[in-house]
PDB file of C-alpha atoms in Angstrom:
ATOM      1  CA  MET A   1     -21.118  27.079 -19.308  1.00  0.00           C
ATOM      2  CA  ALA A   2     -19.203  25.563 -17.279  1.00  0.00           C
ATOM      3  CA  SER A   3     -17.214  22.750 -18.697  1.00  0.00           C
ATOM      4  CA  LYS A   4     -18.185  18.780 -17.547  1.00  0.00           C
ATOM      5  CA  ALA A   5     -15.757  16.926 -15.377  1.00  0.00           C
ATOM      6  CA  HIS A   6     -14.236  14.338 -17.021  1.00  0.00           C
ATOM      7  CA  PRO A   7     -15.085  10.767 -14.747  1.00  0.00           C
ATOM      8  CA  THR A   8     -11.340   9.489 -15.646  1.00  0.00           C
ATOM      9  CA  HIS A   9      -9.832  12.535 -14.026  1.00  0.00           C
ATOM     10  CA  GLN A  10     -11.996  12.292 -10.719  1.00  0.00           C
ATOM     11  CA  GLN A  11     -10.040  10.860  -7.873  1.00  0.00           C
ATOM     12  CA  LYS A  12     -11.114   8.150  -5.805  1.00  0.00           C
ATOM     13  CA  HIS A  13     -12.563   9.124  -2.391  1.00  0.00           C
ATOM     14  CA  LEU A  14     -11.565   7.178   0.054  1.00  0.00           C
ATOM     15  CA  ALA A  15     -12.228   5.983   4.303  1.00  0.00           C
ATOM     16  CA  VAL A  16      -9.026   5.713   6.267  1.00  0.00           C
ATOM     17  CA  LEU A  17      -9.723   3.359   9.086  1.00  0.00           C
ATOM     18  CA  ILE A  18      -6.644   3.107  11.589  1.00  0.00           C
ATOM     19  CA  ASP A  19      -6.666   0.574  14.396  1.00  0.00           C
ATOM     20  CA  ALA A  20      -4.295   2.134  16.624  1.00  0.00           C
ATOM     21  CA  ASP A  21      -3.827  -1.241  18.553  1.00  0.00           C
ATOM     22  CA  ASN A  22      -1.968  -2.149  15.925  1.00  0.00           C
ATOM     23  CA  ALA A  23      -0.584   0.707  13.865  1.00  0.00           C
ATOM     24  CA  GLN A  24       2.314   3.005  15.218  1.00  0.00           C
ATOM     25  CA  ALA A  25       2.319   7.253  15.026  1.00  0.00           C
ATOM     26  CA  SER A  26       5.324   7.016  13.196  1.00  0.00           C
ATOM     27  CA  ILE A  27       3.886   6.173   9.894  1.00  0.00           C
ATOM     28  CA  ILE A  28       1.662   8.799   9.856  1.00  0.00           C
ATOM     29  CA  GLU A  29       3.393  11.203   7.286  1.00  0.00           C
ATOM     30  CA  GLY A  30       4.075   8.357   4.836  1.00  0.00           C
ATOM     31  CA  LEU A  31       0.816   7.070   5.504  1.00  0.00           C
ATOM     32  CA  PHE A  32      -1.174   9.959   4.010  1.00  0.00           C
ATOM     33  CA  GLU A  33       1.166  10.501   1.117  1.00  0.00           C
ATOM     34  CA  GLU A  34       0.852   6.844  -0.191  1.00  0.00           C
ATOM     35  CA  ILE A  35      -2.908   7.224   0.111  1.00  0.00           C
ATOM     36  CA  ALA A  36      -2.839  10.316  -2.030  1.00  0.00           C
ATOM     37  CA  LYS A  37      -1.710   8.509  -4.777  1.00  0.00           C
ATOM     38  CA  TYR A  38      -4.682   6.119  -4.827  1.00  0.00           C
ATOM     39  CA  GLY A  39      -7.600   9.171  -4.116  1.00  0.00           C
ATOM     40  CA  VAL A  40      -8.669  11.771  -1.542  1.00  0.00           C
ATOM     41  CA  ALA A  41      -8.857  10.534   2.320  1.00  0.00           C
ATOM     42  CA  SER A  42     -12.458  11.798   3.124  1.00  0.00           C
ATOM     43  CA  VAL A  43     -12.900  10.081   6.377  1.00  0.00           C
ATOM     44  CA  LYS A  44     -10.029   9.979   8.363  1.00  0.00           C
ATOM     45  CA  ARG A  45     -11.203   8.025  11.944  1.00  0.00           C
ATOM     46  CA  ILE A  46      -8.967   6.385  14.450  1.00  0.00           C
ATOM     47  CA  TYR A  47      -9.846   3.383  17.249  1.00  0.00           C
ATOM     48  CA  GLY A  48      -8.678   2.907  20.338  1.00  0.00           C
ATOM     49  CA  ASP A  49      -8.765   3.306  24.235  1.00  0.00           C
ATOM     50  CA  TRP A  50      -7.660   6.999  24.367  1.00  0.00           C
ATOM     51  CA  THR A  51      -7.422   6.745  28.584  1.00  0.00           C
ATOM     52  CA  ALA A  52      -5.045   4.211  27.864  1.00  0.00           C
ATOM     53  CA  PRO A  53      -1.254   5.391  28.250  1.00  0.00           C
ATOM     54  CA  GLN A  54       0.226   3.312  24.952  1.00  0.00           C
ATOM     55  CA  LEU A  55      -2.201   5.200  22.417  1.00  0.00           C
ATOM     56  CA  GLY A  56       0.315   8.596  24.224  1.00  0.00           C
ATOM     57  CA  SER A  57       2.398   8.817  20.596  1.00  0.00           C
ATOM     58  CA  TRP A  58      -1.065   8.954  18.383  1.00  0.00           C
ATOM     59  CA  LYS A  59      -2.614  11.695  20.390  1.00  0.00           C
ATOM     60  CA  LYS A  60      -0.135  13.892  19.219  1.00  0.00           C
ATOM     61  CA  VAL A  61      -0.414  13.613  15.587  1.00  0.00           C
ATOM     62  CA  LEU A  62      -4.348  13.216  15.297  1.00  0.00           C
ATOM     63  CA  LEU A  63      -4.831  17.374  14.917  1.00  0.00           C
ATOM     64  CA  ASP A  64      -2.325  17.689  12.803  1.00  0.00           C
ATOM     65  CA  HIS A  65      -3.590  15.350  10.157  1.00  0.00           C
ATOM     66  CA  SER A  66      -7.325  15.984  11.048  1.00  0.00           C
ATOM     67  CA  ILE A  67      -7.679  12.352  11.951  1.00  0.00           C
ATOM     68  CA  GLN A  68     -10.871  11.831  14.348  1.00  0.00           C
ATOM     69  CA  PRO A  69     -10.648   9.716  17.420  1.00  0.00           C
ATOM     70  CA  ILE A  70     -13.070   7.326  18.210  1.00  0.00           C
ATOM     71  CA  GLN A  71     -13.285   6.167  21.625  1.00  0.00           C
ATOM     72  CA  GLN A  72     -13.476   2.289  22.321  1.00  0.00           C
ATOM     73  CA  PHE A  73     -13.346   1.034  25.858  1.00  0.00           C
ATOM     74  CA  ALA A  74     -11.744  -2.349  26.549  1.00  0.00           C
ATOM     75  CA  TYR A  75     -15.178  -3.845  28.319  1.00  0.00           C
ATOM     76  CA  THR A  76     -13.349  -7.406  29.225  1.00  0.00           C
ATOM     77  CA  LYS A  77      -9.330  -8.151  29.225  1.00  0.00           C
ATOM     78  CA  GLY A  78      -8.188  -9.666  26.745  1.00  0.00           C
ATOM     79  CA  LYS A  79     -10.799  -9.256  24.272  1.00  0.00           C
ATOM     80  CA  ASN A  80     -10.807  -6.054  21.553  1.00  0.00           C
ATOM     81  CA  ALA A  81     -13.499  -4.569  21.279  1.00  0.00           C
ATOM     82  CA  THR A  82     -11.636  -2.256  19.258  1.00  0.00           C
ATOM     83  CA  ASP A  83     -12.078  -4.302  15.649  1.00  0.00           C
ATOM     84  CA  SER A  84     -15.906  -4.925  16.266  1.00  0.00           C
ATOM     85  CA  SER A  85     -16.038  -0.548  16.614  1.00  0.00           C
ATOM     86  CA  LEU A  86     -14.126  -0.369  13.211  1.00  0.00           C
ATOM     87  CA  ILE A  87     -16.086  -3.265  11.441  1.00  0.00           C
ATOM     88  CA  ILE A  88     -19.473  -1.340  12.411  1.00  0.00           C
ATOM     89  CA  ASP A  89     -18.043   1.900  11.332  1.00  0.00           C
ATOM     90  CA  ALA A  90     -17.013   0.042   8.103  1.00  0.00           C
ATOM     91  CA  MET A  91     -20.237  -1.587   7.079  1.00  0.00           C
ATOM     92  CA  ASP A  92     -21.858   1.820   7.952  1.00  0.00           C
ATOM     93  CA  LEU A  93     -19.792   3.974   5.930  1.00  0.00           C
ATOM     94  CA  LEU A  94     -19.899   0.882   2.912  1.00  0.00           C
ATOM     95  CA  TYR A  95     -24.229   1.710   3.465  1.00  0.00           C
ATOM     96  CA  THR A  96     -23.713   5.297   2.417  1.00  0.00           C
ATOM     97  CA  ARG A  97     -22.021   4.181  -1.092  1.00  0.00           C
ATOM     98  CA  ARG A  98     -20.179   7.379  -0.978  1.00  0.00           C
ATOM     99  CA  PHE A  99     -17.082   5.963  -1.338  1.00  0.00           C
ATOM    100  CA  ASP A 100     -14.892   4.388  -4.045  1.00  0.00           C
ATOM    101  CA  GLY A 101     -12.473   2.432  -1.259  1.00  0.00           C
ATOM    102  CA  PHE A 102     -10.992   1.699   2.248  1.00  0.00           C
ATOM    103  CA  CYS A 103      -7.758   2.224   3.861  1.00  0.00           C
ATOM    104  CA  LEU A 104      -7.505  -0.362   6.490  1.00  0.00           C
ATOM    105  CA  VAL A 105      -4.498   0.211   8.791  1.00  0.00           C
ATOM    106  CA  SER A 106      -3.743  -2.763  10.805  1.00  0.00           C
ATOM    107  CA  SER A 107      -1.573  -5.698  11.128  1.00  0.00           C
ATOM    108  CA  ASP A 108      -4.435  -7.695  12.804  1.00  0.00           C
ATOM    109  CA  SER A 109      -5.508 -10.691  11.082  1.00  0.00           C
ATOM    110  CA  ASP A 110      -9.451 -10.074  12.346  1.00  0.00           C
ATOM    111  CA  PHE A 111      -9.894  -7.790   9.319  1.00  0.00           C
ATOM    112  CA  THR A 112      -9.467 -10.010   6.748  1.00  0.00           C
ATOM    113  CA  ARG A 113     -13.217 -11.091   6.494  1.00  0.00           C
ATOM    114  CA  LEU A 114     -13.850  -7.516   6.517  1.00  0.00           C
ATOM    115  CA  ALA A 115     -11.656  -6.498   3.567  1.00  0.00           C
ATOM    116  CA  ALA A 116     -13.057  -9.300   1.684  1.00  0.00           C
ATOM    117  CA  ARG A 117     -16.882  -8.076   2.107  1.00  0.00           C
ATOM    118  CA  LEU A 118     -15.954  -4.701   1.038  1.00  0.00           C
ATOM    119  CA  ARG A 119     -14.624  -6.067  -2.028  1.00  0.00           C
ATOM    120  CA  GLU A 120     -17.564  -7.867  -2.710  1.00  0.00           C
ATOM    121  CA  GLU A 121     -18.975  -4.488  -2.966  1.00  0.00           C
ATOM    122  CA  GLY A 122     -17.109  -3.723  -6.113  1.00  0.00           C
ATOM    123  CA  LEU A 123     -14.621  -0.999  -3.300  1.00  0.00           C
ATOM    124  CA  THR A 124     -11.208  -1.188  -3.341  1.00  0.00           C
ATOM    125  CA  VAL A 125      -9.246  -2.289  -0.520  1.00  0.00           C
ATOM    126  CA  TYR A 126      -6.073  -0.433   0.671  1.00  0.00           C
ATOM    127  CA  GLY A 127      -4.411  -3.005   3.090  1.00  0.00           C
ATOM    128  CA  PHE A 128      -1.490  -1.291   5.130  1.00  0.00           C
ATOM    129  CA  GLY A 129       0.426  -3.151   7.929  1.00  0.00           C
ATOM    130  CA  GLU A 130       3.951  -4.463   9.581  1.00  0.00           C
ATOM    131  CA  GLU A 131       5.791  -7.432   7.586  1.00  0.00           C
ATOM    132  CA  LYS A 132       4.242  -9.517  10.501  1.00  0.00           C
ATOM    133  CA  THR A 133       1.039  -8.997   8.967  1.00  0.00           C
ATOM    134  CA  PRO A 134      -1.014 -12.320   8.448  1.00  0.00           C
ATOM    135  CA  LYS A 135      -1.002 -13.671   4.694  1.00  0.00           C
ATOM    136  CA  PRO A 136      -4.660 -14.058   4.857  1.00  0.00           C
ATOM    137  CA  PHE A 137      -5.290 -10.439   5.696  1.00  0.00           C
ATOM    138  CA  VAL A 138      -2.597  -9.402   3.057  1.00  0.00           C
ATOM    139  CA  SER A 139      -4.320 -11.553   0.308  1.00  0.00           C
ATOM    140  CA  ALA A 140      -7.656 -10.323   0.960  1.00  0.00           C
ATOM    141  CA  CYS A 141      -6.721  -6.645  -0.011  1.00  0.00           C
ATOM    142  CA  ASP A 142      -6.494  -5.458  -3.695  1.00  0.00           C
ATOM    143  CA  LYS A 143      -3.089  -4.076  -2.406  1.00  0.00           C
ATOM    144  CA  PHE A 144      -1.174  -4.110   0.478  1.00  0.00           C
ATOM    145  CA  ILE A 145       1.550  -1.839   1.621  1.00  0.00           C
ATOM    146  CA  TYR A 146       4.037  -2.766   4.667  1.00  0.00           C
ATOM    147  CA  THR A 147       4.465   0.235   6.402  1.00  0.00           C
ATOM    148  CA  GLU A 148       8.212  -0.384   6.989  1.00  0.00           C
ATOM    149  CA  ILE A 149       8.489   1.033   3.709  1.00  0.00           C
ATOM    150  CA  LEU A 150       6.651   4.130   4.476  1.00  0.00           C
ATOM    151  CA  ARG A 151       9.070   5.019   7.576  1.00  0.00           C
ATOM    152  CA  ALA A 152      11.944   4.932   5.729  1.00  0.00           C
ATOM    153  CA  GLU A 153      12.481   8.721   4.456  1.00  0.00           C
ATOM    154  CA  SER A 154      14.809   8.104   1.217  1.00  0.00           C
ATOM    155  CA  LEU A 155      15.124   5.379  -0.859  1.00  0.00           C
ATOM    156  CA  PRO A 156      18.816   4.307  -2.973  1.00  0.00           C
ATOM    157  CA  GLU A 157      18.901   5.138  -5.890  1.00  0.00           C
ATOM    158  CA  PRO A 158      18.320   2.239  -8.616  1.00  0.00           C
ATOM    159  CA  ALA A 159      20.917  -0.521  -8.750  1.00  0.00           C
ATOM    160  CA  ALA A 160      23.481  -0.314 -11.426  1.00  0.00           C
ATOM    161  CA  SER A 161      23.602  -2.717 -14.388  1.00  0.00           C
ATOM    162  CA  GLY A 162      23.909  -6.323 -13.040  1.00  0.00           C
ATOM    163  CA  ASP A 163      24.428  -5.188  -9.666  1.00  0.00           C
ATOM    164  CA  LYS A 164      21.836  -6.394  -6.528  1.00  0.00           C
ATOM    165  CA  PRO A 165      19.137  -3.710  -5.486  1.00  0.00           C
ATOM    166  CA  GLN A 166      20.104  -2.445  -1.793  1.00  0.00           C
ATOM    167  CA  PRO A 167      17.339  -2.867   0.671  1.00  0.00           C
ATOM    168  CA  VAL A 168      15.209   0.204   1.953  1.00  0.00           C
ATOM    169  CA  ALA A 169      17.077   2.597   3.853  1.00  0.00           C
ATOM    170  CA  PRO A 170      15.364   2.949   7.293  1.00  0.00           C
ATOM    171  CA  ALA A 171      14.722   6.476   8.735  1.00  0.00           C
ATOM    172  CA  PRO A 172      17.145   7.870  10.529  1.00  0.00           C
ATOM    173  CA  ALA A 173      16.343   8.025  14.688  1.00  0.00           C
ATOM    174  CA  ALA A 174      16.003  11.776  14.539  1.00  0.00           C
ATOM    175  CA  GLU A 175      14.077  11.670  18.484  1.00  0.00           C
ATOM    176  CA  PRO A 176      15.260   9.181  20.725  1.00  0.00           C
ATOM    177  CA  ALA A 177      12.343   9.636  22.748  1.00  0.00           C
ATOM    178  CA  LYS A 178      10.467   7.962  19.958  1.00  0.00           C
ATOM    179  CA  SER A 179      12.567   5.360  18.794  1.00  0.00           C
ATOM    180  CA  THR A 180      10.769   2.624  21.212  1.00  0.00           C
ATOM    181  CA  ASP A 181       7.786   3.312  18.401  1.00  0.00           C
ATOM    182  CA  LYS A 182      10.066   2.197  15.182  1.00  0.00           C
ATOM    183  CA  PRO A 183      10.230  -1.662  14.845  1.00  0.00           C
ATOM    184  CA  ALA A 184      13.269  -2.847  12.580  1.00  0.00           C
ATOM    185  CA  PRO A 185      13.107  -1.900   9.285  1.00  0.00           C
ATOM    186  CA  ILE A 186      11.694  -4.481   7.015  1.00  0.00           C
ATOM    187  CA  LYS A 187      14.151  -7.378   5.661  1.00  0.00           C
ATOM    188  CA  PRO A 188      15.567  -7.135   2.252  1.00  0.00           C
ATOM    189  CA  GLN A 189      13.617  -9.238  -0.040  1.00  0.00           C
ATOM    190  CA  LYS A 190      14.534 -10.971  -3.158  1.00  0.00           C
ATOM    191  CA  VAL A 191      13.218  -9.777  -6.897  1.00  0.00           C
ATOM    192  CA  PRO A 192      10.271 -12.276  -7.840  1.00  0.00           C
ATOM    193  CA  VAL A 193      11.529 -12.014 -11.319  1.00  0.00           C
ATOM    194  CA  ASP A 194      10.150 -15.614 -12.215  1.00  0.00           C
ATOM    195  CA  ALA A 195       6.823 -14.327 -11.009  1.00  0.00           C
ATOM    196  CA  ILE A 196       7.500 -11.062 -13.229  1.00  0.00           C
ATOM    197  CA  ALA A 197       8.072 -12.681 -16.163  1.00  0.00           C
ATOM    198  CA  THR A 198       5.390 -14.871 -16.385  1.00  0.00           C
ATOM    199  CA  VAL A 199       3.130 -11.780 -16.110  1.00  0.00           C
ATOM    200  CA  ILE A 200       4.894 -10.483 -19.365  1.00  0.00           C
ATOM    201  CA  ASP A 201       4.681 -14.025 -21.306  1.00  0.00           C
ATOM    202  CA  GLY A 202       0.822 -13.341 -20.573  1.00  0.00           C
ATOM    203  CA  LEU A 203       0.656 -10.207 -22.234  1.00  0.00           C
ATOM    204  CA  ASP A 204       3.396  -9.807 -24.451  1.00  0.00           C
ATOM    205  CA  ASP A 205       2.844  -9.035 -28.433  1.00  0.00           C
ATOM    206  CA  GLU A 206       4.046 -11.390 -31.180  1.00  0.00           C
ATOM    207  CA  ASP A 207       7.768  -9.843 -30.542  1.00  0.00           C
ATOM    208  CA  GLY A 208       7.616 -10.269 -26.936  1.00  0.00           C
ATOM    209  CA  TRP A 209       7.050  -7.326 -25.742  1.00  0.00           C
ATOM    210  CA  ALA A 210       4.389  -5.697 -23.043  1.00  0.00           C
ATOM    211  CA  PRO A 211       3.297  -2.528 -21.519  1.00  0.00           C
ATOM    212  CA  LEU A 212       5.309  -1.702 -18.399  1.00  0.00           C
ATOM    213  CA  ALA A 213       1.817  -0.479 -16.875  1.00  0.00           C
ATOM    214  CA  ALA A 214      -0.144  -3.294 -17.620  1.00  0.00           C
ATOM    215  CA  VAL A 215       2.602  -5.638 -16.356  1.00  0.00           C
ATOM    216  CA  GLY A 216       2.907  -3.842 -12.522  1.00  0.00           C
ATOM    217  CA  SER A 217      -1.447  -4.121 -12.768  1.00  0.00           C
ATOM    218  CA  ASP A 218      -2.056  -7.527 -13.370  1.00  0.00           C
ATOM    219  CA  ILE A 219       1.637  -8.481 -10.686  1.00  0.00           C
ATOM    220  CA  THR A 220      -0.078  -6.550  -8.057  1.00  0.00           C
ATOM    221  CA  LYS A 221      -3.782  -8.691  -8.748  1.00  0.00           C
ATOM    222  CA  ILE A 222      -1.213 -12.108  -8.226  1.00  0.00           C
ATOM    223  CA  ARG A 223       0.650 -10.672  -5.060  1.00  0.00           C
ATOM    224  CA  THR A 224      -1.196  -8.110  -3.284  1.00  0.00           C
ATOM    225  CA  ASP A 225       1.567  -6.897  -1.661  1.00  0.00           C
ATOM    226  CA  PHE A 226       4.031  -6.828  -4.599  1.00  0.00           C
ATOM    227  CA  ASP A 227       6.039  -2.849  -4.056  1.00  0.00           C
ATOM    228  CA  PRO A 228       9.421  -2.109  -5.980  1.00  0.00           C
ATOM    229  CA  ARG A 229      10.353  -0.392  -2.618  1.00  0.00           C
ATOM    230  CA  LEU A 230      10.573  -3.848  -1.046  1.00  0.00           C
ATOM    231  CA  TYR A 231      13.771  -4.586  -3.081  1.00  0.00           C
ATOM    232  CA  GLY A 232      15.503  -1.441  -3.136  1.00  0.00           C
ATOM    233  CA  PHE A 233      13.392   0.448  -6.027  1.00  0.00           C
ATOM    234  CA  LYS A 234      11.589   3.682  -6.259  1.00  0.00           C
ATOM    235  CA  LYS A 235       9.578   1.927  -9.243  1.00  0.00           C
ATOM    236  CA  LEU A 236       8.975  -0.499 -11.347  1.00  0.00           C
ATOM    237  CA  SER A 237      10.836   0.850 -14.205  1.00  0.00           C
ATOM    238  CA  ASP A 238      14.073   0.817 -12.035  1.00  0.00           C
ATOM    239  CA  LEU A 239      13.665  -2.795 -10.848  1.00  0.00           C
ATOM    240  CA  ILE A 240      13.107  -3.792 -14.431  1.00  0.00           C
ATOM    241  CA  LYS A 241      16.642  -1.843 -15.395  1.00  0.00           C
ATOM    242  CA  GLY A 242      18.177  -3.395 -12.443  1.00  0.00           C
ATOM    243  CA  ASN A 243      17.967  -6.571 -13.354  1.00  0.00           C
ATOM    244  CA  PRO A 244      19.097  -6.235 -17.265  1.00  0.00           C
ATOM    245  CA  HIS A 245      19.932 -10.478 -17.350  1.00  0.00           C
ATOM    246  CA  ARG A 246      16.237 -10.858 -17.016  1.00  0.00           C
ATOM    247  CA  PHE A 247      14.676  -8.108 -18.995  1.00  0.00           C
ATOM    248  CA  GLU A 248      14.770  -5.512 -21.197  1.00  0.00           C
ATOM    249  CA  LEU A 249      12.932  -2.184 -21.765  1.00  0.00           C
ATOM    250  CA  GLU A 250      11.980   0.106 -24.693  1.00  0.00           C
ATOM    251  CA  GLU A 251      10.688   3.597 -24.890  1.00  0.00           C
ATOM    252  CA  ARG A 252       8.003   4.459 -27.467  1.00  0.00           C
ATOM    253  CA  GLY A 253       6.783   7.632 -27.910  1.00  0.00           C
ATOM    254  CA  THR A 254       4.579   9.640 -25.032  1.00  0.00           C
ATOM    255  CA  THR A 255       1.250   9.526 -23.794  1.00  0.00           C
ATOM    256  CA  SER A 256      -1.130  12.580 -24.471  1.00  0.00           C
ATOM    257  CA  THR A 257      -0.368  14.097 -21.385  1.00  0.00           C
ATOM    258  CA  GLY A 258       3.764  14.012 -21.721  1.00  0.00           C
ATOM    259  CA  GLY A 259       4.104  11.000 -20.060  1.00  0.00           C
ATOM    260  CA  LYS A 260       6.821   8.002 -21.484  1.00  0.00           C
ATOM    261  CA  VAL A 261       5.134   5.235 -22.674  1.00  0.00           C
ATOM    262  CA  LEU A 262       7.261   1.804 -21.155  1.00  0.00           C
ATOM    263  CA  PHE A 263       7.588  -1.862 -22.648  1.00  0.00           C
ATOM    264  CA  VAL A 264       9.260  -4.384 -21.282  1.00  0.00           C
ATOM    265  CA  ARG A 265       9.901  -8.049 -22.373  1.00  0.00           C
ATOM    266  CA  ASN A 266      12.070 -11.223 -21.203  1.00  0.00           C
ATOM    267  CA  ARG A 267      15.565 -11.163 -22.262  1.00  0.00           C
ATOM    268  CA  LYS A 268      16.223 -13.759 -24.307  1.00  0.00           C
ATOM    269  CA  THR A 269      18.673 -16.476 -23.243  1.00  0.00           C
ATOM    270  CA  GLY A 270      21.258 -17.224 -25.265  1.00  0.00           C
ATOM    271  CA  LYS A 271      24.457 -17.525 -23.628  1.00  0.00           C
TER     272      LYS A 271
END
């Protein structure tokens, strides 16, 4: 008799919709590596006027990643028909009820209402865009990932105790011909220690300890663009270790799968 699948182990089915006019082909490898963390990209579509020369860099990667190009002519100069086409397809896919979430790849605030509408239906929305993305679109998503992070081929080692974290290193320009397709790396950002401390206070037990996983989940609800990589760390645990004057980290046994159970608390300031 075949064993039943455990619902908790089932991966989420995601629809990936890319606005070619407001995203760059240089993110493609990092994009799908990131999406794989959240589920399976069951649908992969990209929208744009493929007769236009500026989309040439995208044409080179579509087949390699099995992305379906959707042709949308610009009917009127200055009007973006691509947005409308993507939004219509998103709603069609929504009503199939086959998806657990959507990945919207664009830096365009025109998709703010779409993200909000998808969330109203109980679906998870992951946004991907450049640092210039307007805040309303960032906030409308459940989680927002800046694509400058995805271009970084390597991350610095976690900062030593008391040291300031280093900014994410940009990917080296291996092909000069494509250098114009890569904007400047994301600006180093200050670790939001006060926001993290507030989340810990809301989850801690009588001794001040809170599960690190729960802290990471809750801070993303408050700041949808929170990502340790923005501050030079690979993981939240590395960020906590890199700020020993504000936080303490403790390991308690292992999970049923053999993973570490980490707890964090705000360090008491007595000095």
